[in-house]
XYZ file of C-alpha atoms in Angstrom:
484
model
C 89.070 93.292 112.201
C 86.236 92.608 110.451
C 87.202 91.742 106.862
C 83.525 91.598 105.643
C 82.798 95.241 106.977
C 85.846 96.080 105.680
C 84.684 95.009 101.698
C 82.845 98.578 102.220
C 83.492 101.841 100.718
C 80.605 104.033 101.980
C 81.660 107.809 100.114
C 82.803 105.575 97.465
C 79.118 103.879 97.191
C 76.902 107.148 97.731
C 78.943 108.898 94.560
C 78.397 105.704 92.511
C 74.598 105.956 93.757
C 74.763 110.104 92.970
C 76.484 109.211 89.587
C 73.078 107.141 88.390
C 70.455 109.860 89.767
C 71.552 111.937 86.885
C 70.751 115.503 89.459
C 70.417 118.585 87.540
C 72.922 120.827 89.803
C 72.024 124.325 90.804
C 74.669 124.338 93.393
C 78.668 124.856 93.948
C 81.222 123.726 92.066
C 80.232 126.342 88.944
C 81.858 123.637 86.581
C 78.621 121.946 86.947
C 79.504 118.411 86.552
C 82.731 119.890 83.604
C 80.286 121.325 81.206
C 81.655 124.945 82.328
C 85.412 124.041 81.864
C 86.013 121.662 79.031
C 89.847 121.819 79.482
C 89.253 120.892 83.068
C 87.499 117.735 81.830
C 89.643 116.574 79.100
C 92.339 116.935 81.662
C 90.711 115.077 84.415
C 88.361 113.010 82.553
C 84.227 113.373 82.978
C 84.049 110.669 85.523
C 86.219 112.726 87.683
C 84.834 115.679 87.277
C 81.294 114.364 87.728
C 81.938 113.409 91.069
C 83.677 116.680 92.373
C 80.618 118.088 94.224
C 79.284 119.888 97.011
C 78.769 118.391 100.358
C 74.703 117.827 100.220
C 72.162 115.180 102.573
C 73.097 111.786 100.470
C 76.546 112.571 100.531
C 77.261 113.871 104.391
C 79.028 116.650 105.614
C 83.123 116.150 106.723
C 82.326 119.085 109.398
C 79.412 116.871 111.055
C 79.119 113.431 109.281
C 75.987 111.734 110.184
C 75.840 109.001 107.518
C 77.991 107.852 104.839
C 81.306 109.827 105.951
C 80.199 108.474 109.499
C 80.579 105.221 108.380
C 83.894 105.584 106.872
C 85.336 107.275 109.797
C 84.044 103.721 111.920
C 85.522 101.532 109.125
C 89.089 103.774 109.657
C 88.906 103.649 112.991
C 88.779 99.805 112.706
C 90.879 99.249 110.482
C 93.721 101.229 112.476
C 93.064 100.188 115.617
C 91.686 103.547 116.777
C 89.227 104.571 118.854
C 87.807 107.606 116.081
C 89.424 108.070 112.753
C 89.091 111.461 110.823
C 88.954 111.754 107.697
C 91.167 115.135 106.424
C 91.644 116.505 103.140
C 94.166 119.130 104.527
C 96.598 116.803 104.487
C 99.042 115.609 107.309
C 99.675 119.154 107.890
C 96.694 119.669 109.219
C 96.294 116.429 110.861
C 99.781 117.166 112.597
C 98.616 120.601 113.438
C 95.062 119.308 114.658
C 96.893 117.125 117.332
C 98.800 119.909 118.745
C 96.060 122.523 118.737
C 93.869 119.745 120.834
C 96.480 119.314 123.358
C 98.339 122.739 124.172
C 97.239 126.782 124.519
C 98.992 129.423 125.243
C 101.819 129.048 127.819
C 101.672 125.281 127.580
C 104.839 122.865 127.124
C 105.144 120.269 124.543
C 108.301 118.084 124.802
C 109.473 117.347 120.965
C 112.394 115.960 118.819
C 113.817 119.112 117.005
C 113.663 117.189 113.595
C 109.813 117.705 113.179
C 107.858 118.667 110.243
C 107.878 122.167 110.011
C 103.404 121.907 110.387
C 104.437 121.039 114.198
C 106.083 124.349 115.226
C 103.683 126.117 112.809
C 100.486 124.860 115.213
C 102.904 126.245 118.273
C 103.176 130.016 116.192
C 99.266 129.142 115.943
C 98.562 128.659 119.670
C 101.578 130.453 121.339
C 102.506 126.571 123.011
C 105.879 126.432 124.143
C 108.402 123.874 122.400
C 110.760 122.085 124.843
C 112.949 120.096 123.290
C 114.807 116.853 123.152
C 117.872 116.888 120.523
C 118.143 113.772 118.660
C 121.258 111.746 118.776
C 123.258 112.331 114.828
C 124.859 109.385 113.431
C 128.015 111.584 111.943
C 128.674 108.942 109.167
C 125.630 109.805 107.543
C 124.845 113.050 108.515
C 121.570 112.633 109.537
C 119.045 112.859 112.633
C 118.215 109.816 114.789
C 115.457 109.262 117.179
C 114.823 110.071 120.475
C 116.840 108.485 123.173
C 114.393 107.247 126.456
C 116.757 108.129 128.753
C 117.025 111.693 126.953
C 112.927 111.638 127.160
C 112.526 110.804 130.701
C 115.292 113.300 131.491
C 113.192 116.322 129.903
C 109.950 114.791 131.715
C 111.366 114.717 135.209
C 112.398 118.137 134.541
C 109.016 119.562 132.602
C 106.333 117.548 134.651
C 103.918 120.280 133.554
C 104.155 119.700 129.912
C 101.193 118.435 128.445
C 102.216 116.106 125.759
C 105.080 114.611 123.967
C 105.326 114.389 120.591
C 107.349 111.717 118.303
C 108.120 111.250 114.526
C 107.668 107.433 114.211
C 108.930 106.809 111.750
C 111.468 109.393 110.475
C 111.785 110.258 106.778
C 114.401 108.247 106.681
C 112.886 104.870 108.453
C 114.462 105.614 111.976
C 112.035 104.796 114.939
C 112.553 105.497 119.118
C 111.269 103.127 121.581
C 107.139 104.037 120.824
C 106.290 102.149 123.420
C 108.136 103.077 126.830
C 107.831 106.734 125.918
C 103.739 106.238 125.787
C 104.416 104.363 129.255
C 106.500 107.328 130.751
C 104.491 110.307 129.139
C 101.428 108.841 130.625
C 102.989 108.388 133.951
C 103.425 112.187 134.083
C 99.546 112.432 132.805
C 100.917 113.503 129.428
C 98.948 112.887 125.864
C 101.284 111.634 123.078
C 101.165 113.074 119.579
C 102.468 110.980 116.918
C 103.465 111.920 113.220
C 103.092 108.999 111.120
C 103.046 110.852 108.230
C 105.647 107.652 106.667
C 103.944 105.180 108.665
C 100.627 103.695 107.284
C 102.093 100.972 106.235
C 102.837 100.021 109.998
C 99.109 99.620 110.705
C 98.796 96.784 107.715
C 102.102 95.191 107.414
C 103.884 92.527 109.230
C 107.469 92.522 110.700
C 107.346 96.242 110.927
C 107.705 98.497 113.745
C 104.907 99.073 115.985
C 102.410 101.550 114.795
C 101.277 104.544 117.749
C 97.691 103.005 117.967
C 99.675 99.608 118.936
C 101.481 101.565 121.297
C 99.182 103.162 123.151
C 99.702 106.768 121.866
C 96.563 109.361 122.126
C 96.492 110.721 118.732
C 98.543 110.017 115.499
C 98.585 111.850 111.871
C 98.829 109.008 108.919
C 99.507 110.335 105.583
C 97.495 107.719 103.510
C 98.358 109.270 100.602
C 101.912 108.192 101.374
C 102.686 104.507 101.053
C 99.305 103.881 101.458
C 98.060 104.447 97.869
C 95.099 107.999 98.276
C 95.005 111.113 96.578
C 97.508 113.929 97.600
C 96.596 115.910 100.361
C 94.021 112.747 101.599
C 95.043 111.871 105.221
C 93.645 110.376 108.609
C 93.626 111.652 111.876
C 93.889 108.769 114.584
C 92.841 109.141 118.637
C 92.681 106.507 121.079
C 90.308 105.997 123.875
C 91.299 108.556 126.329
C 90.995 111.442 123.666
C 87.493 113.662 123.218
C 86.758 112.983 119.837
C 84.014 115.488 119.795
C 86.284 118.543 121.349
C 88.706 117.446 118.021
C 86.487 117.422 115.592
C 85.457 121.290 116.801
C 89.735 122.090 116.780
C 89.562 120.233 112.952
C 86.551 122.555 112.081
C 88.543 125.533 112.985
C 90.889 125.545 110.158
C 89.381 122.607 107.478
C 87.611 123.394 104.815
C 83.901 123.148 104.805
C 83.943 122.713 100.791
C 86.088 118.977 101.760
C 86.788 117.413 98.185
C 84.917 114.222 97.073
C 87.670 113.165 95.166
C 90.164 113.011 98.494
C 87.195 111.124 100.924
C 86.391 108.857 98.329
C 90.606 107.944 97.968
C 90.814 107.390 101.328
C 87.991 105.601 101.862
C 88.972 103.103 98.674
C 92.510 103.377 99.954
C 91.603 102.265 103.558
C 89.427 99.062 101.875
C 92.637 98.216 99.539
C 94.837 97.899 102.570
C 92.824 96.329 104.795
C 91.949 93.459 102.542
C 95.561 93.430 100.887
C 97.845 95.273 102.858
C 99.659 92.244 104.300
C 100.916 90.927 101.039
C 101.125 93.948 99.549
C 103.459 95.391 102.146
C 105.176 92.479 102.636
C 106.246 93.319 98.743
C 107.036 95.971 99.522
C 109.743 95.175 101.732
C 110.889 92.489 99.647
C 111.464 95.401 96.726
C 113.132 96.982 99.313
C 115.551 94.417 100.231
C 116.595 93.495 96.947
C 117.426 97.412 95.955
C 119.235 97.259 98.861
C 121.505 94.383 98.061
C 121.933 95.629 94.692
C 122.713 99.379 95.548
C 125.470 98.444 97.892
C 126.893 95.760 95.323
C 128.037 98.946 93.153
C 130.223 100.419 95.806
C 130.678 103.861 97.163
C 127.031 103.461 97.897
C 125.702 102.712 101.646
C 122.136 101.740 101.349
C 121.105 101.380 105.120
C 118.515 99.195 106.978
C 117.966 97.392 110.611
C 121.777 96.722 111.066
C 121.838 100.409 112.223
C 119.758 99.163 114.939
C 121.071 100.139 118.628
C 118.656 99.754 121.307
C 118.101 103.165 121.511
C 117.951 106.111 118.883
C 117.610 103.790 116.519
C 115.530 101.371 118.245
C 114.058 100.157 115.280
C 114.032 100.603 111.310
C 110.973 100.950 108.720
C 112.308 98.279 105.744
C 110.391 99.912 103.668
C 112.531 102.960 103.197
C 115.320 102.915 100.713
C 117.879 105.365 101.808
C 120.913 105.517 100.520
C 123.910 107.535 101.999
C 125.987 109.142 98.431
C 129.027 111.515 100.035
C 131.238 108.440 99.562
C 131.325 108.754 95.765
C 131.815 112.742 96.354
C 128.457 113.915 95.414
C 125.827 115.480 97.702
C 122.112 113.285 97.685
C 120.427 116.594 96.333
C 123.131 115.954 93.467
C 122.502 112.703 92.473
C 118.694 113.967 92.738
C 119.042 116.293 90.076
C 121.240 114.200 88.007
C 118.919 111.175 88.302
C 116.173 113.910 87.170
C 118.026 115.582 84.593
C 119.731 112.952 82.742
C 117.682 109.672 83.731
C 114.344 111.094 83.746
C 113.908 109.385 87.250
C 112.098 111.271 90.514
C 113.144 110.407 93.831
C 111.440 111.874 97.098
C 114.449 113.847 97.827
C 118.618 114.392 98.228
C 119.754 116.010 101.693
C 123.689 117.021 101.821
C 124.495 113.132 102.274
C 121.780 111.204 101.519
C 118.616 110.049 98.684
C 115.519 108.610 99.681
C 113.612 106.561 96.890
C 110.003 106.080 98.249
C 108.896 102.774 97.402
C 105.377 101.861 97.997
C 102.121 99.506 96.880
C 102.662 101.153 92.978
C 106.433 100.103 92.548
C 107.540 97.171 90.045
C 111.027 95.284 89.908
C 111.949 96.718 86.548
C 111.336 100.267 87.819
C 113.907 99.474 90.916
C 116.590 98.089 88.501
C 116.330 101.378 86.391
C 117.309 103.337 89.134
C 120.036 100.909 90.239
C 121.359 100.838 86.744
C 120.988 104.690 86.840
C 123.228 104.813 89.998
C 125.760 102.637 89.302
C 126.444 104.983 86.229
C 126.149 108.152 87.753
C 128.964 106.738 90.050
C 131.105 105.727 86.968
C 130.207 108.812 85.219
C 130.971 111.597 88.146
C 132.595 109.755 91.079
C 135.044 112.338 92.352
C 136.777 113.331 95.644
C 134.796 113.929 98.850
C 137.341 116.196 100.319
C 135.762 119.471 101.742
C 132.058 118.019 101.714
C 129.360 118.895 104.248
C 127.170 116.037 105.736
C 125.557 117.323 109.579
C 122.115 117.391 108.598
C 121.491 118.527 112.254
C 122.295 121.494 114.201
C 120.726 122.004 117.774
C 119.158 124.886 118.219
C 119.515 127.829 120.668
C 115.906 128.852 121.392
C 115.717 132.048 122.863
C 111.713 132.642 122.342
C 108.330 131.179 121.458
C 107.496 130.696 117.186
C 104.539 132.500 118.257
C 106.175 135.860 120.358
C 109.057 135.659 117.760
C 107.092 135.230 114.788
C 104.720 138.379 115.358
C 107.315 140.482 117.047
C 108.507 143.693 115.251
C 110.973 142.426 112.774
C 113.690 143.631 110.417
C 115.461 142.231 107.016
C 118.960 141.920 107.127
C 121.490 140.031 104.445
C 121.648 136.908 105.522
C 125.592 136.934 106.259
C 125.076 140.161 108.859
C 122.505 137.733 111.290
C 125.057 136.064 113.342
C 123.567 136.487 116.754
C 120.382 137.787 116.114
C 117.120 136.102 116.377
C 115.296 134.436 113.743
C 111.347 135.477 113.009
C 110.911 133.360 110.125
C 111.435 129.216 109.351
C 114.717 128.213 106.841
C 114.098 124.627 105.954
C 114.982 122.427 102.577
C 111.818 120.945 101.415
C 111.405 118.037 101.046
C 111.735 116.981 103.916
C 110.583 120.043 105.690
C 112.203 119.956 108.866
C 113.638 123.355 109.757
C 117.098 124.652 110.025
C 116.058 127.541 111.404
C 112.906 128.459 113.347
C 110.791 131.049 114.585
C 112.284 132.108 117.829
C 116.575 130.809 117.574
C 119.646 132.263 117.293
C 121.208 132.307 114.007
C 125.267 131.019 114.389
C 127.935 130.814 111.765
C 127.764 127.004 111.620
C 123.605 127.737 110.532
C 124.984 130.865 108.212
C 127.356 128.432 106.573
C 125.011 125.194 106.300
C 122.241 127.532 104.714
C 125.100 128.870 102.330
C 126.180 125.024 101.063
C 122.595 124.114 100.613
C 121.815 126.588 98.499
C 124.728 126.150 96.373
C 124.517 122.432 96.173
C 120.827 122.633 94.850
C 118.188 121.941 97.549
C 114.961 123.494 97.237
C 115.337 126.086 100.105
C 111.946 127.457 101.589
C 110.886 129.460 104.125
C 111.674 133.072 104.290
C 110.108 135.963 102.842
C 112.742 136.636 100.411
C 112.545 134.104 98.100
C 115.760 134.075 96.673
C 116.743 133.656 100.725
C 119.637 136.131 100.657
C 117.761 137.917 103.364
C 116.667 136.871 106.792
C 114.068 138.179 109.013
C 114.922 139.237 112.589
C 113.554 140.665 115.602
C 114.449 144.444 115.902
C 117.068 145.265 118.301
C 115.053 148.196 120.876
């Protein structure tokens, strides 16, 4: 990499050059540089404001950068070890959606791990793709999803040798990578592209003594959510190919859905965001991990606790761990993770990423300080005193394998009916059910509904996760296809 190319920030330079020009603006946004919305502006500040403008010549275009943006997308690429980097203010969503849409049409297979973001079975209701997939191995203990197993990946190959891509979470929301780099070798054995969703990887890029990043591996195309652990705006992501990918055919699938209005505010973040981690990623990842460690240690010095890291390691659907990630498994001092969410919300004023039936995540990243880690320790250690109780009765699967019976895309648009969600047992489901975060569905377009689904969807609602998904928001109803 080259660290003295890498000192630039070219969006971030061409608004500094705008800011000085002092340009009379007869064009969109209508705030005109705040003076239109003065609540906006003591909100946001006048700096900000001043630079949320319209694409125009000295500042590019996302759809068809030619100069500045052009630039940054070459510095990206770079810095990630891509071959192109796009820049997307659509989030990893769209990234994530962008890679499928590039790879599969109608009729086409895509092998997949069931525990995807729910933005990777939205792109197959989008392009009527069909989803085969590979269930992940569950560790029961802690109720949650694991990676994919090779054997379990070459299996579904052998037996779908017209699919045309594979696609892998690396890492999981939880930390939990497969073996990257034989699946690349077998996919592409079979000629099949693989999609990656780094959405909780960038720090894998700049770190060291982390897993391997997709680039690394050889993977066509991955979706990095800088705004993650990497330190940009919300919503601010990249979209990585390697060299075997048409980056011109994906820029046309990006320009089918991104905005052409992109914000300045989002390129600039990544583009500052990119030069902060590739001049001080290293150390400030490897603090990261260190923060990390030492929550670890503490958390599981309370008891009841199981804070988890790279001794879960097996070879296999766990064949490696992101450090980074402080999970911590809670059913053992009788409360659900969505419980201690809300009670570390309600009563500690502390915000964690999110509880699951078993399990909290605390997302650390570059912003996190020592003293911040030993609040929520401290916090812990007296929500255990304070409401440790029997774990008798308690749900933990966070997985249930799916019976697909159709597409998302047939099942989605087919002619559909509400029913109470206790009188769907059997029928099939038009609509996603998922707890959010982390967005991975329970149920999706196209499965059969069972009692075990009925009941899971029952306990989540009444422990407290934010349930999403169906049209009913209060998700007492479900929608299903109509019986002829």
């Amino acid at each position: 990499m080259d660290m003295i190319a890498q000192k630039r920030a070219p969006i971030y330079e061409a608004l500094e050059r705008f800011r000085k020009m002092r340009i009379v603006p007869f064009d969109v946004p209508g705030h005109k540089h705040g003076r239109g919305n003065p609540e906006l502006v003591e909100l946001l500040g006048s700096k900000c404001v001043g630079i949320d403008v319209n694409s125009m010549k000295p500042l590019d275009n996302l759809c068809h950068p030619v100069s500045v943006i052009k630039e940054a997308e070459e510095l990206a690429a770079e810095a990630f070890g891509a071959a192109h980097a796009f820049l997307m203010v659509g989030g990893t969503t769209s990234a994530v959606q962008s890679m499928v849409l590039s790879c599969c049409k109608k009729g086409d297979k895509i092998i997949l791990p069931r525990n995807v973001h729910r933005s990777v079975i939205n792109a197959l209701v989008l392009c009527g793709a069909k989803p085969v997939y590979v269930n992940p191995d569950v560790d029961h203990h802690l109720g949650i999803s694991l990676g994919m197993r090779v054997s379990q990946v070459e299996q579904v190959i052998r037996e779908n040798p017209d699919a045309v891509a594979v696609f892998v979470n690396n890492p999981t929301y939880y930390g939990i990578c497969s073996d990257l780099r034989t699946i690349v070798h077998l996919a592409h054995e079979y000629n099949m592209k693989v999609l990656v969703d780094e959405a909780h990887g960038t720090h894998f890029y700049f770190g060291e003594n982390l897993p391997v990043s997709a680039m690394k591996a050889g993977a066509d195309m991955a979706s990095v959510s800088m705004h993650k652990s990497g330190g940009s705006l919300t919503q601010s992501s990249y979209l990585l190919t390697g060299p075997n990918v048409n980056a011109g055919y994906v820029r046309q699938i990006i320009n089918l859905t991104q905005t052409t209005s992109a914000s300045y505010l989002l390129l600039s973040s990544l583009d500052i965001s990119r030069r902060n981690l590739a001049l001080r990623g290293k150390e400030s990842f490897g603090k990261v991990m260190e923060l990390a460690g030492y929550a670890r240690k503490e958390i599981n010095q309370i008891g009841g606790y199981y804070a988890f890291a790279g001794e879960k390691k097996n070879g296999s659907s766990i064949f490696d761990f992101d450090t980074t990630k402080l999970s911590v498994h809670t059913l053992d001092i009788g409360l659900a993770g969505i419980e201690v969410y809300d009670i570390l919300r309600d009563e500690y004023d502390i915000q964690i990423e999110f509880g699951d039936l078993g399990n909290i995540l605390a997302y650390l990243s570059i912003g996190d300080r020592k003293q911040e880690v030993e609040r929520l320790v401290s916090a812990l250690a007296d929500i255990k005193r304070r409401h440790h109780k029997d774990k008798t009765g308690m749900l933990s699967q966070e997985y249930i394998p799916p019976k697909v019976v159709m597409t998302p895309q047939e099942s989605f648009y087919a002619s559909k009916e509400s029913l109470p969600l206790e009188e769907t047992k059997g029928r099939i489901c038009s609509e996603f059910v998922m707890c959010y975060p982390p967005g991975i569905p329970i149920l999706a377009p196209g499965e059969e509904i069972t009692d075990k689904i009925i009941d899971y969807i029952v306990y989540a609602k009444e422990k407290g996760c934010s349930m999403t998904g169906p049209e009913d928001e209060r998700i007492e109803r479900l929608n299903v296809l109509r019986e002829e």
